[in-house]
Structures are given as structure tokens and as C-alpha cells.
């Protein structure tokens, strides 16, 4: 069956360290993968997109890698800050009936401590 | 620019009552999505529309759920009759172009539904 897995346990790190979140998937062949941030009581907000032919993408302190052989994406936040504390969701595209749709992982909660 | 607008933000209703959630997508966006989020199941796609036409409703849990998009600027998700297990946050989202091109989905702030 198709599955997207993110660490269900919260990730606790110290301010200034690099946070690394993992997204694994099975039985999908996505053309791209997206990462979203969700704060409590809010809707998810888009952060980054990486395509299947891209190994790495960067945006400010954020870095995403995409390994289609391992079926895995890693999301890094360097020099983390308490303001980075949130839940991070990965989403990948899949086609159904000739149309694309985005399927989300359950998310990983990140807590950055001062 | 206004984002995706959802109403109500919070709703508490009794089991058996009809619930209607409303959504106004971002102007110019031609695809609209309804997602449901719970602790147990995460963010699930219920249904999506392209140019006001329902494309895939395979995520709609059962016949008690229905969704409409009468025009490009308005959509509703209706639950009738509601049950306690429908308690969740319901998100509406929209996108401008096809997802096949990697367009971003913009989410509303959600409608928090509690059925008692």
C-alpha cells in the first residue's frame, strides 16, 4: 500500500543547532515533493518544492534533499531558532484518474529550545 | 491579497445536526481542495475541484458528506447528519495552476468542528 512516513515523535533541539526531519514514502513515484510548516491553530504554509531530478534545494536557512532511490527526503533547518518551532509536513504529488493531487505525511513537531 | 477564507472558524454542534462549512478560494485560482486533519489520521484529502467541477471525491468518508462548488469563488462542504467521529479541523485550499507543474497549495485557517 502507499504510505508516507514522518517521525511521529517530536524533535527537540537546542537553539543554533541544525534540525533534520525525515520523510519516507513507499509505492509512490512522485514528480516532486513539497514541505510545509504548520503552526498551532493555523493552516499549513508552503516552504519548499524539490523535483525528482533535483538532489538538493536551498532557501535561506532551509535545505531539502530528495533521494528517489531511497524514497526519502530530508529537511534541514540550520542555525535553528525558537521561532522555527512548529510542525513540518511533507507532501508528494500522485496522479489519480489522470489528475494530480497532493498527499501529506502526518508531520513532525519540532521544538527549538533557547 | 486575501488568502483562502473559511467560515465558520469554530463550530460546536450536536450529533445528528447538519453542518455546512464554507470556503472562498483565492481569486484567480482554478483548483480547490477540501482536507480534513485529525491527530490519528493527519491531513486527508476529501475532494478536489478543477474549474468548479469535482474531479476526485474518493476521499469523502461516506454519503453523509457532500461538497459543492457553484461558482469559482465559493464552495461548501456539508455533513448531514453529523457524528462525533466527524470532529476534526477541515481545511479548504486552492491553487492557481495544475499540480502537475508543482504549483503551491494555499490553505485557509481551517474550520474547527466539534460534534458532541
PDB file of C-alpha atoms in Angstrom:
ATOM      1  CA  UNK A   1       0.000   0.000   0.000  1.00  0.00           C
ATOM      2  CA  UNK A   2       1.050   3.609  -0.478  1.00  0.00           C
ATOM      3  CA  UNK A   3       2.481   5.259   2.586  1.00  0.00           C
ATOM      4  CA  UNK A   4       4.212   8.478   3.649  1.00  0.00           C
ATOM      5  CA  UNK A   5       6.088   8.333   6.926  1.00  0.00           C
ATOM      6  CA  UNK A   6       7.405  11.137   9.071  1.00  0.00           C
ATOM      7  CA  UNK A   7       8.787  10.823  12.576  1.00  0.00           C
ATOM      8  CA  UNK A   8       5.767  10.860  14.831  1.00  0.00           C
ATOM      9  CA  UNK A   9       7.779  11.808  17.882  1.00  0.00           C
ATOM     10  CA  UNK A  10       8.645  15.426  18.459  1.00  0.00           C
ATOM     11  CA  UNK A  11      12.162  16.554  17.685  1.00  0.00           C
ATOM     12  CA  UNK A  12      13.712  18.643  20.440  1.00  0.00           C
ATOM     13  CA  UNK A  13      16.891  20.558  19.689  1.00  0.00           C
ATOM     14  CA  UNK A  14      18.935  23.386  21.110  1.00  0.00           C
ATOM     15  CA  UNK A  15      18.895  26.818  19.529  1.00  0.00           C
ATOM     16  CA  UNK A  16      21.674  27.224  16.983  1.00  0.00           C
ATOM     17  CA  UNK A  17      21.820  23.537  16.073  1.00  0.00           C
ATOM     18  CA  UNK A  18      20.695  22.011  12.783  1.00  0.00           C
ATOM     19  CA  UNK A  19      17.317  20.291  12.774  1.00  0.00           C
ATOM     20  CA  UNK A  20      16.892  17.379  10.373  1.00  0.00           C
ATOM     21  CA  UNK A  21      13.467  15.976   9.597  1.00  0.00           C
ATOM     22  CA  UNK A  22      12.811  12.867   7.543  1.00  0.00           C
ATOM     23  CA  UNK A  23      10.094  11.963   5.067  1.00  0.00           C
ATOM     24  CA  UNK A  24       9.989   8.418   3.691  1.00  0.00           C
ATOM     25  CA  UNK A  25       7.486   7.072   1.203  1.00  0.00           C
ATOM     26  CA  UNK A  26       6.597   3.736  -0.325  1.00  0.00           C
ATOM     27  CA  UNK A  27       4.792   2.793  -3.516  1.00  0.00           C
ATOM     28  CA  UNK A  28       4.758   6.335  -4.870  1.00  0.00           C
ATOM     29  CA  UNK A  29       6.721   7.769  -7.769  1.00  0.00           C
ATOM     30  CA  UNK A  30       6.311  11.492  -7.202  1.00  0.00           C
ATOM     31  CA  UNK A  31       7.460  14.025  -9.746  1.00  0.00           C
ATOM     32  CA  UNK A  32       8.082  16.408  -6.854  1.00  0.00           C
ATOM     33  CA  UNK A  33       7.863  16.744  -3.116  1.00  0.00           C
ATOM     34  CA  UNK A  34       6.899  19.782  -1.049  1.00  0.00           C
ATOM     35  CA  UNK A  35       7.493  20.800   2.552  1.00  0.00           C
ATOM     36  CA  UNK A  36       5.020  22.832   4.590  1.00  0.00           C
ATOM     37  CA  UNK A  37       5.095  24.436   8.013  1.00  0.00           C
ATOM     38  CA  UNK A  38       2.062  24.386  10.294  1.00  0.00           C
ATOM     39  CA  UNK A  39       1.710  26.441  13.462  1.00  0.00           C
ATOM     40  CA  UNK A  40      -0.887  25.531  16.117  1.00  0.00           C
ATOM     41  CA  UNK A  41      -4.361  26.627  15.098  1.00  0.00           C
ATOM     42  CA  UNK A  42      -3.246  27.631  11.599  1.00  0.00           C
ATOM     43  CA  UNK A  43      -3.272  26.130   8.140  1.00  0.00           C
ATOM     44  CA  UNK A  44      -0.120  24.682   6.555  1.00  0.00           C
ATOM     45  CA  UNK A  45       2.145  27.157   4.756  1.00  0.00           C
ATOM     46  CA  UNK A  46       4.329  26.214   1.794  1.00  0.00           C
ATOM     47  CA  UNK A  47       8.104  26.321   2.300  1.00  0.00           C
ATOM     48  CA  UNK A  48       9.963  24.491  -0.476  1.00  0.00           C
ATOM     49  CA  UNK A  49       9.451  22.274  -3.500  1.00  0.00           C
ATOM     50  CA  UNK A  50      12.010  19.841  -4.880  1.00  0.00           C
ATOM     51  CA  UNK A  51      11.614  17.931  -8.137  1.00  0.00           C
ATOM     52  CA  UNK A  52      12.603  14.341  -8.818  1.00  0.00           C
ATOM     53  CA  UNK A  53      15.552  15.409 -10.947  1.00  0.00           C
ATOM     54  CA  UNK A  54      16.904  17.714  -8.218  1.00  0.00           C
ATOM     55  CA  UNK A  55      19.107  16.362  -5.465  1.00  0.00           C
ATOM     56  CA  UNK A  56      19.078  19.422  -3.253  1.00  0.00           C
ATOM     57  CA  UNK A  57      17.263  22.739  -2.855  1.00  0.00           C
ATOM     58  CA  UNK A  58      18.093  25.644  -0.555  1.00  0.00           C
ATOM     59  CA  UNK A  59      16.214  28.678   0.699  1.00  0.00           C
ATOM     60  CA  UNK A  60      17.856  30.833   3.333  1.00  0.00           C
ATOM     61  CA  UNK A  61      18.399  28.546   6.358  1.00  0.00           C
ATOM     62  CA  UNK A  62      16.376  25.714   4.822  1.00  0.00           C
ATOM     63  CA  UNK A  63      17.744  22.818   2.786  1.00  0.00           C
ATOM     64  CA  UNK A  64      15.841  19.917   1.270  1.00  0.00           C
ATOM     65  CA  UNK A  65      17.251  16.784  -0.319  1.00  0.00           C
ATOM     66  CA  UNK A  66      15.391  14.242  -2.402  1.00  0.00           C
ATOM     67  CA  UNK A  67      16.646  10.700  -2.995  1.00  0.00           C
ATOM     68  CA  UNK A  68      14.291   8.843  -5.323  1.00  0.00           C
ATOM     69  CA  UNK A  69      16.289   5.632  -4.923  1.00  0.00           C
ATOM     70  CA  UNK A  70      15.937   5.624  -1.153  1.00  0.00           C
ATOM     71  CA  UNK A  71      12.449   7.160  -1.493  1.00  0.00           C
ATOM     72  CA  UNK A  72      13.367   9.720   1.075  1.00  0.00           C
ATOM     73  CA  UNK A  73      13.503  13.477   1.566  1.00  0.00           C
ATOM     74  CA  UNK A  74      15.440  15.219   4.305  1.00  0.00           C
ATOM     75  CA  UNK A  75      14.532  18.706   5.516  1.00  0.00           C
ATOM     76  CA  UNK A  76      17.221  20.693   7.315  1.00  0.00           C
ATOM     77  CA  UNK A  77      16.973  23.934   9.260  1.00  0.00           C
ATOM     78  CA  UNK A  78      20.395  25.338  10.041  1.00  0.00           C
ATOM     79  CA  UNK A  79      21.103  27.748  12.921  1.00  0.00           C
ATOM     80  CA  UNK A  80      17.684  26.896  14.322  1.00  0.00           C
ATOM     81  CA  UNK A  81      15.740  29.446  16.365  1.00  0.00           C
ATOM     82  CA  UNK A  82      12.848  29.098  18.825  1.00  0.00           C
ATOM     83  CA  UNK A  83      10.665  30.740  16.151  1.00  0.00           C
ATOM     84  CA  UNK A  84      11.251  27.650  13.980  1.00  0.00           C
ATOM     85  CA  UNK A  85       9.214  25.584  16.453  1.00  0.00           C
ATOM     86  CA  UNK A  86       6.246  24.195  14.523  1.00  0.00           C
ATOM     87  CA  UNK A  87       5.015  21.051  12.805  1.00  0.00           C
ATOM     88  CA  UNK A  88       6.585  20.327   9.431  1.00  0.00           C
ATOM     89  CA  UNK A  89       4.685  18.344   6.820  1.00  0.00           C
ATOM     90  CA  UNK A  90       5.974  16.741   3.686  1.00  0.00           C
ATOM     91  CA  UNK A  91       3.660  16.297   0.725  1.00  0.00           C
ATOM     92  CA  UNK A  92       4.141  14.485  -2.536  1.00  0.00           C
ATOM     93  CA  UNK A  93       2.215  14.501  -5.744  1.00  0.00           C
ATOM     94  CA  UNK A  94       0.460  11.499  -7.094  1.00  0.00           C
ATOM     95  CA  UNK A  95      -1.784  11.011 -10.070  1.00  0.00           C
ATOM     96  CA  UNK A  96      -5.233   9.504  -9.984  1.00  0.00           C
ATOM     97  CA  UNK A  97      -7.501   9.252 -12.944  1.00  0.00           C
ATOM     98  CA  UNK A  98      -5.195  11.478 -14.933  1.00  0.00           C
ATOM     99  CA  UNK A  99      -5.205  14.263 -12.352  1.00  0.00           C
ATOM    100  CA  UNK A 100      -2.559  15.220  -9.832  1.00  0.00           C
ATOM    101  CA  UNK A 101      -3.177  15.602  -6.138  1.00  0.00           C
ATOM    102  CA  UNK A 102      -1.017  16.256  -3.086  1.00  0.00           C
ATOM    103  CA  UNK A 103      -0.835  13.669  -0.325  1.00  0.00           C
ATOM    104  CA  UNK A 104       0.532  14.755   3.053  1.00  0.00           C
ATOM    105  CA  UNK A 105       2.510  12.996   5.713  1.00  0.00           C
ATOM    106  CA  UNK A 106       1.348  13.256   9.330  1.00  0.00           C
ATOM    107  CA  UNK A 107       4.054  15.785  10.156  1.00  0.00           C
ATOM    108  CA  UNK A 108       6.871  16.057  12.662  1.00  0.00           C
ATOM    109  CA  UNK A 109       6.728  18.544  15.516  1.00  0.00           C
ATOM    110  CA  UNK A 110       9.927  20.490  16.032  1.00  0.00           C
ATOM    111  CA  UNK A 111      10.690  22.263  19.303  1.00  0.00           C
ATOM    112  CA  UNK A 112      13.737  24.547  19.413  1.00  0.00           C
ATOM    113  CA  UNK A 113      14.808  25.397  22.933  1.00  0.00           C
ATOM    114  CA  UNK A 114      16.732  28.555  23.856  1.00  0.00           C
TER     115      UNK A 114
ATOM    116  CA  UNK B   1      -4.129  39.862  -1.172  1.00  0.00           C
ATOM    117  CA  UNK B   2      -6.736  37.966   0.793  1.00  0.00           C
ATOM    118  CA  UNK B   3      -5.930  34.337   1.288  1.00  0.00           C
ATOM    119  CA  UNK B   4      -8.322  31.415   1.339  1.00  0.00           C
ATOM    120  CA  UNK B   5     -11.222  32.377   3.576  1.00  0.00           C
ATOM    121  CA  UNK B   6     -13.116  29.782   5.577  1.00  0.00           C
ATOM    122  CA  UNK B   7     -16.146  30.028   7.820  1.00  0.00           C
ATOM    123  CA  UNK B   8     -17.036  29.301  10.491  1.00  0.00           C
ATOM    124  CA  UNK B   9     -13.707  29.158  12.290  1.00  0.00           C
ATOM    125  CA  UNK B  10     -15.196  27.157  15.123  1.00  0.00           C
ATOM    126  CA  UNK B  11     -18.388  25.155  15.282  1.00  0.00           C
ATOM    127  CA  UNK B  12     -19.809  23.026  18.051  1.00  0.00           C
ATOM    128  CA  UNK B  13     -22.880  21.055  17.130  1.00  0.00           C
ATOM    129  CA  UNK B  14     -24.927  18.176  18.422  1.00  0.00           C
ATOM    130  CA  UNK B  15     -24.844  14.763  16.860  1.00  0.00           C
ATOM    131  CA  UNK B  16     -27.404  14.455  14.104  1.00  0.00           C
ATOM    132  CA  UNK B  17     -27.345  18.114  13.123  1.00  0.00           C
ATOM    133  CA  UNK B  18     -26.399  19.354   9.684  1.00  0.00           C
ATOM    134  CA  UNK B  19     -23.081  21.184   9.393  1.00  0.00           C
ATOM    135  CA  UNK B  20     -22.119  23.433   6.490  1.00  0.00           C
ATOM    136  CA  UNK B  21     -18.571  24.676   6.078  1.00  0.00           C
ATOM    137  CA  UNK B  22     -17.823  27.456   3.613  1.00  0.00           C
ATOM    138  CA  UNK B  23     -14.806  28.433   1.594  1.00  0.00           C
ATOM    139  CA  UNK B  24     -13.800  31.301  -0.647  1.00  0.00           C
ATOM    140  CA  UNK B  25     -10.649  30.432  -2.630  1.00  0.00           C
ATOM    141  CA  UNK B  26      -8.038  32.951  -3.706  1.00  0.00           C
ATOM    142  CA  UNK B  27      -9.266  34.944  -6.685  1.00  0.00           C
ATOM    143  CA  UNK B  28      -7.921  33.514  -9.931  1.00  0.00           C
ATOM    144  CA  UNK B  29      -7.237  30.072  -8.519  1.00  0.00           C
ATOM    145  CA  UNK B  30      -8.916  27.333 -10.508  1.00  0.00           C
ATOM    146  CA  UNK B  31      -8.456  24.319  -8.241  1.00  0.00           C
ATOM    147  CA  UNK B  32      -9.994  23.922  -4.803  1.00  0.00           C
ATOM    148  CA  UNK B  33      -9.363  21.222  -2.230  1.00  0.00           C
ATOM    149  CA  UNK B  34     -11.059  20.134   0.992  1.00  0.00           C
ATOM    150  CA  UNK B  35      -8.818  18.407   3.532  1.00  0.00           C
ATOM    151  CA  UNK B  36      -9.587  17.037   6.988  1.00  0.00           C
ATOM    152  CA  UNK B  37      -6.986  16.912   9.755  1.00  0.00           C
ATOM    153  CA  UNK B  38      -7.101  14.769  12.885  1.00  0.00           C
ATOM    154  CA  UNK B  39      -4.429  13.605  15.288  1.00  0.00           C
ATOM    155  CA  UNK B  40      -4.980   9.999  14.300  1.00  0.00           C
ATOM    156  CA  UNK B  41      -5.087  10.315  10.523  1.00  0.00           C
ATOM    157  CA  UNK B  42      -3.227  13.531   9.787  1.00  0.00           C
ATOM    158  CA  UNK B  43      -4.221  15.617   6.764  1.00  0.00           C
ATOM    159  CA  UNK B  44      -6.523  13.707   4.439  1.00  0.00           C
ATOM    160  CA  UNK B  45      -7.747  14.875   1.049  1.00  0.00           C
ATOM    161  CA  UNK B  46     -11.539  14.648   0.896  1.00  0.00           C
ATOM    162  CA  UNK B  47     -12.360  16.098  -2.504  1.00  0.00           C
ATOM    163  CA  UNK B  48     -10.994  18.487  -5.064  1.00  0.00           C
ATOM    164  CA  UNK B  49     -12.481  20.610  -7.805  1.00  0.00           C
ATOM    165  CA  UNK B  50     -10.936  21.874 -11.009  1.00  0.00           C
ATOM    166  CA  UNK B  51     -12.724  24.778 -12.689  1.00  0.00           C
ATOM    167  CA  UNK B  52     -15.694  24.186 -10.350  1.00  0.00           C
ATOM    168  CA  UNK B  53     -16.049  20.537 -11.407  1.00  0.00           C
ATOM    169  CA  UNK B  54     -15.499  17.772  -8.833  1.00  0.00           C
ATOM    170  CA  UNK B  55     -12.558  15.704 -10.039  1.00  0.00           C
ATOM    171  CA  UNK B  56     -11.869  13.211  -7.286  1.00  0.00           C
ATOM    172  CA  UNK B  57     -14.135  12.597  -4.305  1.00  0.00           C
ATOM    173  CA  UNK B  58     -12.659   9.234  -3.373  1.00  0.00           C
ATOM    174  CA  UNK B  59     -11.587  10.668  -0.019  1.00  0.00           C
ATOM    175  CA  UNK B  60     -15.089  11.591   1.069  1.00  0.00           C
ATOM    176  CA  UNK B  61     -15.714   9.258   4.008  1.00  0.00           C
ATOM    177  CA  UNK B  62     -19.339   8.365   3.307  1.00  0.00           C
ATOM    178  CA  UNK B  63     -22.632   9.568   1.927  1.00  0.00           C
ATOM    179  CA  UNK B  64     -23.146  11.888   4.862  1.00  0.00           C
ATOM    180  CA  UNK B  65     -20.517  14.146   3.316  1.00  0.00           C
ATOM    181  CA  UNK B  66     -21.175  16.258   0.239  1.00  0.00           C
ATOM    182  CA  UNK B  67     -19.362  19.154  -1.399  1.00  0.00           C
ATOM    183  CA  UNK B  68     -20.381  21.706  -3.979  1.00  0.00           C
ATOM    184  CA  UNK B  69     -18.725  24.488  -5.906  1.00  0.00           C
ATOM    185  CA  UNK B  70     -21.456  26.526  -7.588  1.00  0.00           C
ATOM    186  CA  UNK B  71     -19.007  29.131  -8.877  1.00  0.00           C
ATOM    187  CA  UNK B  72     -15.318  29.967  -8.936  1.00  0.00           C
ATOM    188  CA  UNK B  73     -15.418  31.926  -5.692  1.00  0.00           C
ATOM    189  CA  UNK B  74     -17.392  29.695  -3.365  1.00  0.00           C
ATOM    190  CA  UNK B  75     -17.509  26.112  -2.130  1.00  0.00           C
ATOM    191  CA  UNK B  76     -19.325  24.281   0.650  1.00  0.00           C
ATOM    192  CA  UNK B  77     -18.697  21.055   2.496  1.00  0.00           C
ATOM    193  CA  UNK B  78     -21.793  19.648   4.154  1.00  0.00           C
ATOM    194  CA  UNK B  79     -22.131  16.891   6.727  1.00  0.00           C
ATOM    195  CA  UNK B  80     -25.619  15.557   7.320  1.00  0.00           C
ATOM    196  CA  UNK B  81     -26.189  14.047   9.798  1.00  0.00           C
ATOM    197  CA  UNK B  82     -23.065  14.826  11.793  1.00  0.00           C
ATOM    198  CA  UNK B  83     -21.473  12.310  14.151  1.00  0.00           C
ATOM    199  CA  UNK B  84     -18.885  12.708  16.939  1.00  0.00           C
ATOM    200  CA  UNK B  85     -16.246  10.975  14.789  1.00  0.00           C
ATOM    201  CA  UNK B  86     -16.519  13.852  12.311  1.00  0.00           C
ATOM    202  CA  UNK B  87     -14.852  16.132  14.848  1.00  0.00           C
ATOM    203  CA  UNK B  88     -11.739  17.483  13.142  1.00  0.00           C
ATOM    204  CA  UNK B  89     -10.246  20.552  11.523  1.00  0.00           C
ATOM    205  CA  UNK B  90     -11.462  20.982   7.967  1.00  0.00           C
ATOM    206  CA  UNK B  91      -9.174  22.910   5.651  1.00  0.00           C
ATOM    207  CA  UNK B  92     -10.001  24.423   2.324  1.00  0.00           C
ATOM    208  CA  UNK B  93      -7.119  25.123  -0.043  1.00  0.00           C
ATOM    209  CA  UNK B  94      -6.683  26.452  -3.551  1.00  0.00           C
ATOM    210  CA  UNK B  95      -4.058  26.572  -6.264  1.00  0.00           C
ATOM    211  CA  UNK B  96      -3.672  28.625  -9.401  1.00  0.00           C
ATOM    212  CA  UNK B  97      -2.299  26.172 -11.885  1.00  0.00           C
ATOM    213  CA  UNK B  98      -2.093  22.436 -12.275  1.00  0.00           C
ATOM    214  CA  UNK B  99      -0.438  20.446  -9.527  1.00  0.00           C
ATOM    215  CA  UNK B 100       1.470  18.600 -12.229  1.00  0.00           C
ATOM    216  CA  UNK B 101       3.555  21.749 -12.609  1.00  0.00           C
ATOM    217  CA  UNK B 102       4.307  21.852  -8.913  1.00  0.00           C
ATOM    218  CA  UNK B 103       2.082  24.800  -8.061  1.00  0.00           C
ATOM    219  CA  UNK B 104       1.754  25.654  -4.392  1.00  0.00           C
ATOM    220  CA  UNK B 105      -1.393  24.916  -2.450  1.00  0.00           C
ATOM    221  CA  UNK B 106      -2.602  27.799  -0.292  1.00  0.00           C
ATOM    222  CA  UNK B 107      -4.534  26.771   2.797  1.00  0.00           C
ATOM    223  CA  UNK B 108      -7.193  28.593   4.748  1.00  0.00           C
ATOM    224  CA  UNK B 109      -7.048  28.788   8.519  1.00  0.00           C
ATOM    225  CA  UNK B 110      -9.442  25.870   8.918  1.00  0.00           C
ATOM    226  CA  UNK B 111     -12.847  25.238  10.419  1.00  0.00           C
ATOM    227  CA  UNK B 112     -12.637  23.532  13.810  1.00  0.00           C
ATOM    228  CA  UNK B 113     -15.623  21.222  14.121  1.00  0.00           C
ATOM    229  CA  UNK B 114     -16.695  19.541  17.342  1.00  0.00           C
ATOM    230  CA  UNK B 115     -19.692  17.208  17.279  1.00  0.00           C
ATOM    231  CA  UNK B 116     -20.993  16.313  20.725  1.00  0.00           C
TER     232      UNK B 116
END
